[in-house]
């Protein structure tokens, strides 16, 4: 009986698989050891690929880190949106409070702290770090503000500038927690600060 051979993967599929291996391996290593203390040799060994495969995908270690950072940012946005929906908040103002707390909770995870808050500004530079954060978070915050205005929960106001201020405040709150000697106490304080900030735009 003839057995049908497994179909060969296309070049695009092989490339995607290699990229996924590199991102997965480097993310784990960056989270534990930090960008500076992870070598490209360690990355390719952990990923089970060649150095040539790494440099075919990424120009250098910094570009690989940037891809990992974007992946983490995208996951943060997805997780926050999913959990807000599951929480079924009473209105869009409550949804924003919930979203702010979820953001601070997720950013308290050691791997997120290390990659997003500690290494990303240093490796990518402040400007690119903020651009990526805005790319993934700004649209979500602006959409929530727009819906809150439409529902009459908050008054009419310039949405894009307000979204920038809120997102910047959340980034600073997460950085404050990451640097605090007592992170649990700092997060509790920041919960209250963010609640007041969000309540303030409803007045």
Tab-separated table of N, CA, C and O in Angstrom, residues 85-130:
chain	number	residue	atom	x	y	z
A	85	UNK	N	-13.439	42.649	27.737
A	85	UNK	CA	-14.700	42.070	27.246
A	85	UNK	C	-15.238	41.041	28.224
A	85	UNK	O	-16.454	40.979	28.487
A	86	UNK	N	-14.357	40.220	28.790
A	86	UNK	CA	-14.779	39.193	29.742
A	86	UNK	C	-15.297	39.808	31.044
A	86	UNK	O	-16.194	39.260	31.690
A	87	UNK	N	-14.732	40.967	31.439
A	87	UNK	CA	-15.129	41.615	32.691
A	87	UNK	C	-16.509	42.265	32.602
A	87	UNK	O	-17.150	42.497	33.629
A	88	UNK	N	-16.961	42.560	31.392
A	88	UNK	CA	-18.261	43.198	31.160
A	88	UNK	C	-18.462	44.419	32.053
A	88	UNK	O	-19.396	44.473	32.871
A	89	UNK	N	-17.599	45.444	31.925
A	89	UNK	CA	-17.738	46.645	32.756
A	89	UNK	C	-19.055	47.365	32.482
A	89	UNK	O	-19.650	47.222	31.409
A	90	UNK	N	-19.488	48.155	33.478
A	90	UNK	CA	-20.800	48.811	33.405
A	90	UNK	C	-20.900	49.816	32.261
A	90	UNK	O	-21.955	49.959	31.644
A	91	UNK	N	-19.814	50.520	31.997
A	91	UNK	CA	-19.810	51.503	30.914
A	91	UNK	C	-18.375	51.674	30.413
A	91	UNK	O	-17.459	51.004	30.909
A	92	UNK	N	-18.192	52.560	29.427
A	92	UNK	CA	-16.864	52.687	28.823
A	92	UNK	C	-15.869	53.414	29.729
A	92	UNK	O	-14.661	53.257	29.561
A	93	UNK	N	-16.352	54.199	30.686
A	93	UNK	CA	-15.435	54.787	31.661
A	93	UNK	C	-14.896	53.691	32.579
A	93	UNK	O	-13.696	53.636	32.866
A	94	UNK	N	-15.786	52.803	33.012
A	94	UNK	CA	-15.351	51.672	33.821
A	94	UNK	C	-14.418	50.762	33.022
A	94	UNK	O	-13.464	50.198	33.562
A	95	UNK	N	-14.680	50.631	31.721
A	95	UNK	CA	-13.811	49.818	30.864
A	95	UNK	C	-12.409	50.399	30.811
A	95	UNK	O	-11.419	49.651	30.820
A	96	UNK	N	-12.303	51.732	30.767
A	96	UNK	CA	-10.979	52.362	30.741
A	96	UNK	C	-10.249	52.153	32.064
A	96	UNK	O	-9.045	51.916	32.083
A	97	UNK	N	-10.980	52.231	33.172
A	97	UNK	CA	-10.344	51.955	34.474
A	97	UNK	C	-9.841	50.514	34.518
A	97	UNK	O	-8.728	50.240	34.972
A	98	UNK	N	-10.687	49.602	34.052
A	98	UNK	CA	-10.292	48.191	34.017
A	98	UNK	C	-9.078	47.988	33.122
A	98	UNK	O	-8.137	47.273	33.480
A	99	UNK	N	-9.092	48.617	31.956
A	99	UNK	CA	-7.975	48.493	31.017
A	99	UNK	C	-6.679	49.020	31.597
A	99	UNK	O	-5.610	48.416	31.403
A	100	UNK	N	-6.747	50.137	32.313
A	100	UNK	CA	-5.541	50.709	32.924
A	100	UNK	C	-4.949	49.754	33.950
A	100	UNK	O	-3.733	49.524	33.995
A	101	UNK	N	-5.813	49.167	34.773
A	101	UNK	CA	-5.327	48.238	35.792
A	101	UNK	C	-4.758	46.967	35.156
A	101	UNK	O	-3.737	46.438	35.612
A	102	UNK	N	-5.417	46.489	34.108
A	102	UNK	CA	-4.900	45.319	33.406
A	102	UNK	C	-3.530	45.605	32.808
A	102	UNK	O	-2.629	44.759	32.851
A	103	UNK	N	-3.367	46.791	32.234
A	103	UNK	CA	-2.075	47.171	31.658
A	103	UNK	C	-0.989	47.139	32.726
A	103	UNK	O	0.095	46.579	32.509
A	104	UNK	N	-1.273	47.719	33.889
A	104	UNK	CA	-0.285	47.728	34.966
A	104	UNK	C	-0.016	46.319	35.483
A	104	UNK	O	1.123	45.978	35.806
A	105	UNK	N	-1.065	45.497	35.550
A	105	UNK	CA	-0.876	44.110	35.987
A	105	UNK	C	0.026	43.340	35.026
A	105	UNK	O	0.970	42.649	35.438
A	106	UNK	N	-0.272	43.443	33.736
A	106	UNK	CA	0.498	42.709	32.729
A	106	UNK	C	1.934	43.211	32.649
A	106	UNK	O	2.864	42.432	32.439
A	107	UNK	N	2.109	44.513	32.821
A	107	UNK	CA	3.467	45.079	32.776
A	107	UNK	C	4.274	44.745	34.028
A	107	UNK	O	5.483	44.983	34.060
A	108	UNK	N	3.613	44.204	35.043
A	108	UNK	CA	4.333	43.790	36.253
A	108	UNK	C	4.973	42.419	36.102
A	108	UNK	O	5.779	42.022	36.944
A	109	UNK	N	4.612	41.683	35.046
A	109	UNK	CA	5.246	40.383	34.799
A	109	UNK	C	6.728	40.615	34.507
A	109	UNK	O	7.076	41.530	33.755
A	110	UNK	N	7.621	39.812	35.097
A	110	UNK	CA	9.062	40.054	34.938
A	110	UNK	C	9.535	40.124	33.485
A	110	UNK	O	10.372	40.970	33.145
A	111	UNK	N	8.985	39.263	32.614
A	111	UNK	CA	9.448	39.292	31.222
A	111	UNK	C	9.011	40.553	30.514
A	111	UNK	O	9.774	41.143	29.733
A	112	UNK	N	7.788	41.030	30.799
A	112	UNK	CA	7.303	42.264	30.178
A	112	UNK	C	8.088	43.453	30.712
A	112	UNK	O	8.485	44.348	29.956
A	113	UNK	N	8.318	43.469	32.015
A	113	UNK	CA	9.103	44.559	32.597
A	113	UNK	C	10.470	44.659	31.935
A	113	UNK	O	10.919	45.746	31.549
A	114	UNK	N	11.120	43.503	31.817
A	114	UNK	CA	12.486	43.508	31.290
A	114	UNK	C	12.522	43.941	29.831
A	114	UNK	O	13.330	44.801	29.447
A	115	UNK	N	11.653	43.373	29.013
A	115	UNK	CA	11.694	43.640	27.572
A	115	UNK	C	11.099	45.000	27.238
A	115	UNK	O	11.716	45.799	26.528
A	116	UNK	N	9.899	45.278	27.741
A	116	UNK	CA	9.157	46.470	27.332
A	116	UNK	C	9.619	47.731	28.050
A	116	UNK	O	9.759	48.791	27.431
A	117	UNK	N	9.840	47.620	29.366
A	117	UNK	CA	10.073	48.828	30.161
A	117	UNK	C	11.542	49.131	30.422
A	117	UNK	O	11.923	50.298	30.533
A	118	UNK	N	12.374	48.096	30.540
A	118	UNK	CA	13.777	48.325	30.897
A	118	UNK	C	14.679	48.355	29.670
A	118	UNK	O	15.401	49.329	29.425
A	119	UNK	N	14.629	47.290	28.866
A	119	UNK	CA	15.560	47.195	27.744
A	119	UNK	C	15.120	47.968	26.498
A	119	UNK	O	15.959	48.532	25.799
A	120	UNK	N	13.826	47.965	26.196
A	120	UNK	CA	13.375	48.576	24.939
A	120	UNK	C	13.777	50.051	24.799
A	120	UNK	O	14.294	50.446	23.742
A	121	UNK	N	13.581	50.904	25.826
A	121	UNK	CA	14.006	52.301	25.658
A	121	UNK	C	15.512	52.432	25.424
A	121	UNK	O	15.955	53.284	24.645
A	122	UNK	N	16.298	51.570	26.076
A	122	UNK	CA	17.760	51.655	25.935
A	122	UNK	C	18.227	51.110	24.594
A	122	UNK	O	19.105	51.694	23.945
A	123	UNK	N	17.652	49.994	24.159
A	123	UNK	CA	18.100	49.341	22.922
A	123	UNK	C	17.614	50.099	21.691
A	123	UNK	O	18.363	50.324	20.740
A	124	UNK	N	16.352	50.493	21.707
A	124	UNK	CA	15.739	51.115	20.527
A	124	UNK	C	15.833	52.630	20.533
A	124	UNK	O	15.661	53.256	19.484
A	125	UNK	N	16.090	53.215	21.678
A	125	UNK	CA	16.033	54.661	21.799
A	125	UNK	C	14.620	55.083	22.184
A	125	UNK	O	13.643	54.423	21.831
A	126	UNK	N	14.520	56.182	22.914
A	126	UNK	CA	13.225	56.600	23.450
A	126	UNK	C	12.214	56.837	22.341
A	126	UNK	O	11.047	56.432	22.457
A	127	UNK	N	12.638	57.469	21.245
A	127	UNK	CA	11.697	57.816	20.179
A	127	UNK	C	11.048	56.572	19.560
A	127	UNK	O	9.821	56.498	19.425
A	128	UNK	N	11.858	55.580	19.194
A	128	UNK	CA	11.291	54.382	18.577
A	128	UNK	C	10.483	53.588	19.588
A	128	UNK	O	9.448	53.002	19.249
A	129	UNK	N	10.934	53.542	20.831
A	129	UNK	CA	10.190	52.859	21.885
A	129	UNK	C	8.788	53.444	22.008
A	129	UNK	O	7.796	52.713	22.038
A	130	UNK	N	8.664	54.766	22.021
A	130	UNK	CA	7.363	55.418	22.138
A	130	UNK	C	6.540	55.183	20.877
A	130	UNK	O	5.326	54.995	20.944
